[in-house]
mmCIF file of C-alpha atoms in Angstrom:
data_model
loop_
_atom_site.group_PDB
_atom_site.id
_atom_site.type_symbol
_atom_site.label_atom_id
_atom_site.label_comp_id
_atom_site.label_asym_id
_atom_site.label_seq_id
_atom_site.Cartn_x
_atom_site.Cartn_y
_atom_site.Cartn_z
ATOM 1 C CA UNK A 10 0.037 -0.500 0.412
ATOM 2 C CA UNK A 11 0.925 2.995 -0.786
ATOM 3 C CA UNK A 12 0.079 7.008 0.069
ATOM 4 C CA UNK A 13 -1.926 7.623 -3.081
ATOM 5 C CA UNK A 14 -2.753 11.463 -1.855
ATOM 6 C CA UNK A 15 1.425 11.729 -2.966
ATOM 7 C CA UNK A 16 2.040 8.721 -5.390
ATOM 8 C CA UNK A 17 -1.011 9.270 -7.681
ATOM 9 C CA UNK A 18 -1.245 12.867 -9.649
ATOM 10 C CA UNK A 19 -4.514 14.497 -7.727
ATOM 11 C CA UNK A 20 -6.046 17.403 -7.680
ATOM 12 C CA UNK A 21 -7.323 19.242 -4.687
ATOM 13 C CA UNK A 22 -10.655 21.716 -4.548
ATOM 14 C CA UNK A 23 -11.114 22.942 -0.842
ATOM 15 C CA UNK A 24 -13.842 25.080 0.792
ATOM 16 C CA UNK A 25 -12.111 28.350 1.080
ATOM 17 C CA UNK A 26 -8.568 28.675 2.195
ATOM 18 C CA UNK A 27 -6.901 32.348 4.289
ATOM 19 C CA UNK A 28 -4.311 33.641 1.705
ATOM 20 C CA UNK A 29 -2.220 32.247 -0.984
ATOM 21 C CA UNK A 30 0.100 30.638 2.169
ATOM 22 C CA UNK A 31 -2.780 28.187 3.142
ATOM 23 C CA UNK A 32 -3.666 26.396 0.233
ATOM 24 C CA UNK A 33 -5.474 23.183 -0.623
ATOM 25 C CA UNK A 34 -2.020 22.107 -1.539
ATOM 26 C CA UNK A 35 -0.081 22.141 0.822
ATOM 27 C CA UNK A 36 -2.357 19.715 2.929
ATOM 28 C CA UNK A 37 -1.559 16.764 0.403
ATOM 29 C CA UNK A 38 2.253 17.631 -0.149
ATOM 30 C CA UNK A 39 4.121 15.092 2.506
ATOM 31 C CA UNK A 40 5.303 18.132 5.159
ATOM 32 C CA UNK A 41 4.132 16.976 8.128
ATOM 33 C CA UNK A 42 5.719 20.627 9.661
ATOM 34 C CA UNK A 43 3.069 22.928 10.801
ATOM 35 C CA UNK A 44 2.547 27.226 9.801
ATOM 36 C CA UNK A 45 2.312 28.964 6.783
ATOM 37 C CA UNK A 46 2.695 27.150 3.621
ATOM 38 C CA UNK A 47 2.969 23.878 4.769
ATOM 39 C CA UNK A 48 -0.987 23.333 5.286
ATOM 40 C CA UNK A 49 -4.232 24.011 4.965
ATOM 41 C CA UNK A 50 -6.792 26.439 6.364
ATOM 42 C CA UNK A 51 -10.166 27.531 5.591
ATOM 43 C CA UNK A 52 -10.921 31.567 5.754
ATOM 44 C CA UNK A 53 -12.964 31.744 8.887
ATOM 45 C CA UNK A 54 -14.686 28.266 8.773
ATOM 46 C CA UNK A 55 -16.313 27.339 11.584
ATOM 47 C CA UNK A 56 -17.954 24.441 10.877
ATOM 48 C CA UNK A 57 -18.121 22.801 6.909
ATOM 49 C CA UNK A 58 -15.230 23.338 6.082
ATOM 50 C CA UNK A 59 -14.165 20.847 3.434
ATOM 51 C CA UNK A 60 -11.181 19.670 0.895
ATOM 52 C CA UNK A 61 -11.746 17.168 -2.008
ATOM 53 C CA UNK A 62 -9.465 14.679 -3.733
ATOM 54 C CA UNK A 63 -9.578 14.123 -7.006
ATOM 55 C CA UNK A 64 -7.674 11.023 -7.521
ATOM 56 C CA UNK A 65 -6.314 10.361 -11.533
ATOM 57 C CA UNK A 66 -7.718 6.479 -11.432
ATOM 58 C CA UNK A 67 -9.591 5.181 -9.283
ATOM 59 C CA UNK A 68 -8.214 3.713 -5.978
ATOM 60 C CA UNK A 69 -8.841 1.949 -2.898
ATOM 61 C CA UNK A 70 -8.520 3.280 0.235
ATOM 62 C CA UNK A 71 -8.009 1.096 3.256
ATOM 63 C CA UNK A 72 -6.089 3.846 5.339
ATOM 64 C CA UNK A 73 -6.654 8.210 6.257
ATOM 65 C CA UNK A 74 -4.025 8.916 8.119
ATOM 66 C CA UNK A 75 -4.294 13.582 9.015
ATOM 67 C CA UNK A 76 -2.379 15.623 10.888
ATOM 68 C CA UNK A 77 -4.931 18.989 12.389
ATOM 69 C CA UNK A 78 -3.533 22.022 12.506
ATOM 70 C CA UNK A 79 -2.082 23.039 16.105
ATOM 71 C CA UNK A 80 -4.515 25.423 17.665
ATOM 72 C CA UNK A 81 -8.146 24.309 19.408
ATOM 73 C CA UNK A 82 -9.700 26.888 17.663
ATOM 74 C CA UNK A 83 -9.086 25.473 14.167
ATOM 75 C CA UNK A 84 -10.083 21.602 15.305
ATOM 76 C CA UNK A 85 -13.378 19.717 15.721
ATOM 77 C CA UNK A 86 -14.520 17.083 16.565
ATOM 78 C CA UNK A 87 -15.792 15.293 13.762
ATOM 79 C CA UNK A 88 -15.211 14.980 10.667
ATOM 80 C CA UNK A 89 -17.356 13.393 7.796
ATOM 81 C CA UNK A 90 -15.793 11.457 4.984
ATOM 82 C CA UNK A 91 -18.250 11.365 1.625
ATOM 83 C CA UNK A 92 -17.343 8.776 -1.318
ATOM 84 C CA UNK A 93 -17.581 9.351 -4.343
ATOM 85 C CA UNK A 94 -20.583 5.699 -4.235
ATOM 86 C CA UNK A 95 -21.930 8.764 -1.979
ATOM 87 C CA UNK A 96 -21.301 6.660 0.753
ATOM 88 C CA UNK A 97 -20.038 8.486 4.173
ATOM 89 C CA UNK A 98 -18.358 7.543 6.877
ATOM 90 C CA UNK A 99 -18.154 9.826 10.464
ATOM 91 C CA UNK A 100 -15.180 10.463 12.919
ATOM 92 C CA UNK A 101 -15.149 10.917 16.581
ATOM 93 C CA UNK A 102 -12.614 13.028 17.599
ATOM 94 C CA UNK A 103 -10.536 15.059 20.246
ATOM 95 C CA UNK A 104 -10.070 18.565 20.643
ATOM 96 C CA UNK A 105 -6.733 18.840 22.001
ATOM 97 C CA UNK A 106 -6.168 22.683 23.588
ATOM 98 C CA UNK A 107 -2.717 24.170 25.009
ATOM 99 C CA UNK A 108 -0.298 21.241 23.158
ATOM 100 C CA UNK A 109 2.953 22.071 23.124
ATOM 101 C CA UNK A 110 4.073 23.347 19.826
ATOM 102 C CA UNK A 111 6.427 20.511 19.948
ATOM 103 C CA UNK A 112 3.905 18.101 20.623
ATOM 104 C CA UNK A 113 1.477 19.573 18.394
ATOM 105 C CA UNK A 114 4.411 19.338 15.391
ATOM 106 C CA UNK A 115 5.340 15.785 16.324
ATOM 107 C CA UNK A 116 4.489 13.454 13.288
ATOM 108 C CA UNK A 117 3.601 10.303 15.383
ATOM 109 C CA UNK A 118 0.533 12.260 16.416
ATOM 110 C CA UNK A 119 -2.039 11.727 13.492
ATOM 111 C CA UNK A 120 -5.669 10.571 13.928
ATOM 112 C CA UNK A 121 -6.709 7.771 11.827
ATOM 113 C CA UNK A 122 -9.010 6.154 10.065
ATOM 114 C CA UNK A 123 -9.140 1.855 9.180
ATOM 115 C CA UNK A 124 -11.460 1.373 6.446
ATOM 116 C CA UNK A 125 -11.941 -2.500 6.180
ATOM 117 C CA UNK A 126 -13.211 -3.430 3.479
ATOM 118 C CA UNK A 127 -10.467 -1.048 1.223
ATOM 119 C CA UNK A 128 -13.267 1.789 0.024
ATOM 120 C CA UNK A 129 -12.790 1.859 -3.743
ATOM 121 C CA UNK A 130 -13.475 5.893 -5.437
ATOM 122 C CA UNK A 131 -12.209 8.314 -7.426
ATOM 123 C CA UNK A 132 -12.252 10.910 -4.994
ATOM 124 C CA UNK A 133 -12.999 11.771 -1.330
ATOM 125 C CA UNK A 134 -15.080 14.830 0.216
ATOM 126 C CA UNK A 135 -13.458 15.706 3.835
ATOM 127 C CA UNK A 136 -16.044 17.543 5.866
ATOM 128 C CA UNK A 137 -15.422 19.313 9.517
ATOM 129 C CA UNK A 138 -17.976 19.402 11.859
ATOM 130 C CA UNK A 139 -18.733 20.264 15.567
ATOM 131 C CA UNK A 140 -16.236 22.793 16.020
ATOM 132 C CA UNK A 141 -14.391 22.338 19.121
ATOM 133 C CA UNK A 142 -14.779 26.373 20.234
ATOM 134 C CA UNK A 143 -16.763 29.565 19.389
ATOM 135 C CA UNK A 144 -13.445 31.360 18.629
ATOM 136 C CA UNK A 145 -13.715 32.122 14.756
ATOM 137 C CA UNK A 146 -10.603 29.423 13.859
ATOM 138 C CA UNK A 147 -9.560 28.633 10.388
ATOM 139 C CA UNK A 148 -10.654 25.260 10.805
ATOM 140 C CA UNK A 149 -8.034 22.782 7.867
ATOM 141 C CA UNK A 150 -5.068 20.230 8.231
ATOM 142 C CA UNK A 151 -1.741 20.402 8.454
ATOM 143 C CA UNK A 152 -2.056 17.042 5.811
ATOM 144 C CA UNK A 153 -3.846 14.251 5.110
ATOM 145 C CA UNK A 154 -2.652 11.071 3.330
ATOM 146 C CA UNK A 155 -4.915 8.418 1.776
ATOM 147 C CA UNK A 156 -3.394 5.179 2.032
ATOM 148 C CA UNK A 157 -4.499 2.953 -0.117
ATOM 149 C CA UNK A 158 -3.194 1.189 -3.868
ATOM 150 C CA UNK A 159 -4.512 1.080 -7.268
ATOM 151 C CA UNK A 160 -8.058 -0.457 -8.667
ATOM 152 C CA UNK A 161 -7.404 -3.093 -11.021
#
């Protein structure tokens, strides 16, 4: 299995982006560092912010790995995955407040969704719900990786 977002050509679209330093492509570039030019951030969206990855070939996704942005007001309690066949999966997450920058940027700290059996799809849309706090925030991700294989 491979990181499909890195191994295949993909098209990335988002509900919004904060500015040119926080574009969609930053969330799938393989860089786990935090900060401008390394993550996608929406423009003031509290919930309903989304990122859609379209693959150049049909794939089977077995696992999704997500590295969240550091600030609590940029996180949510629930992520909603929609696949090209119309099926959906919800993933509950924990709000993490007051994390140290070192812990926040640790590449080993990520949220993972295992999909069994694997999901055949052309694209995956990931939407945020139930924001961690009521501040404006700019929801987004440091990195999103779809792990799987090309469909035969």
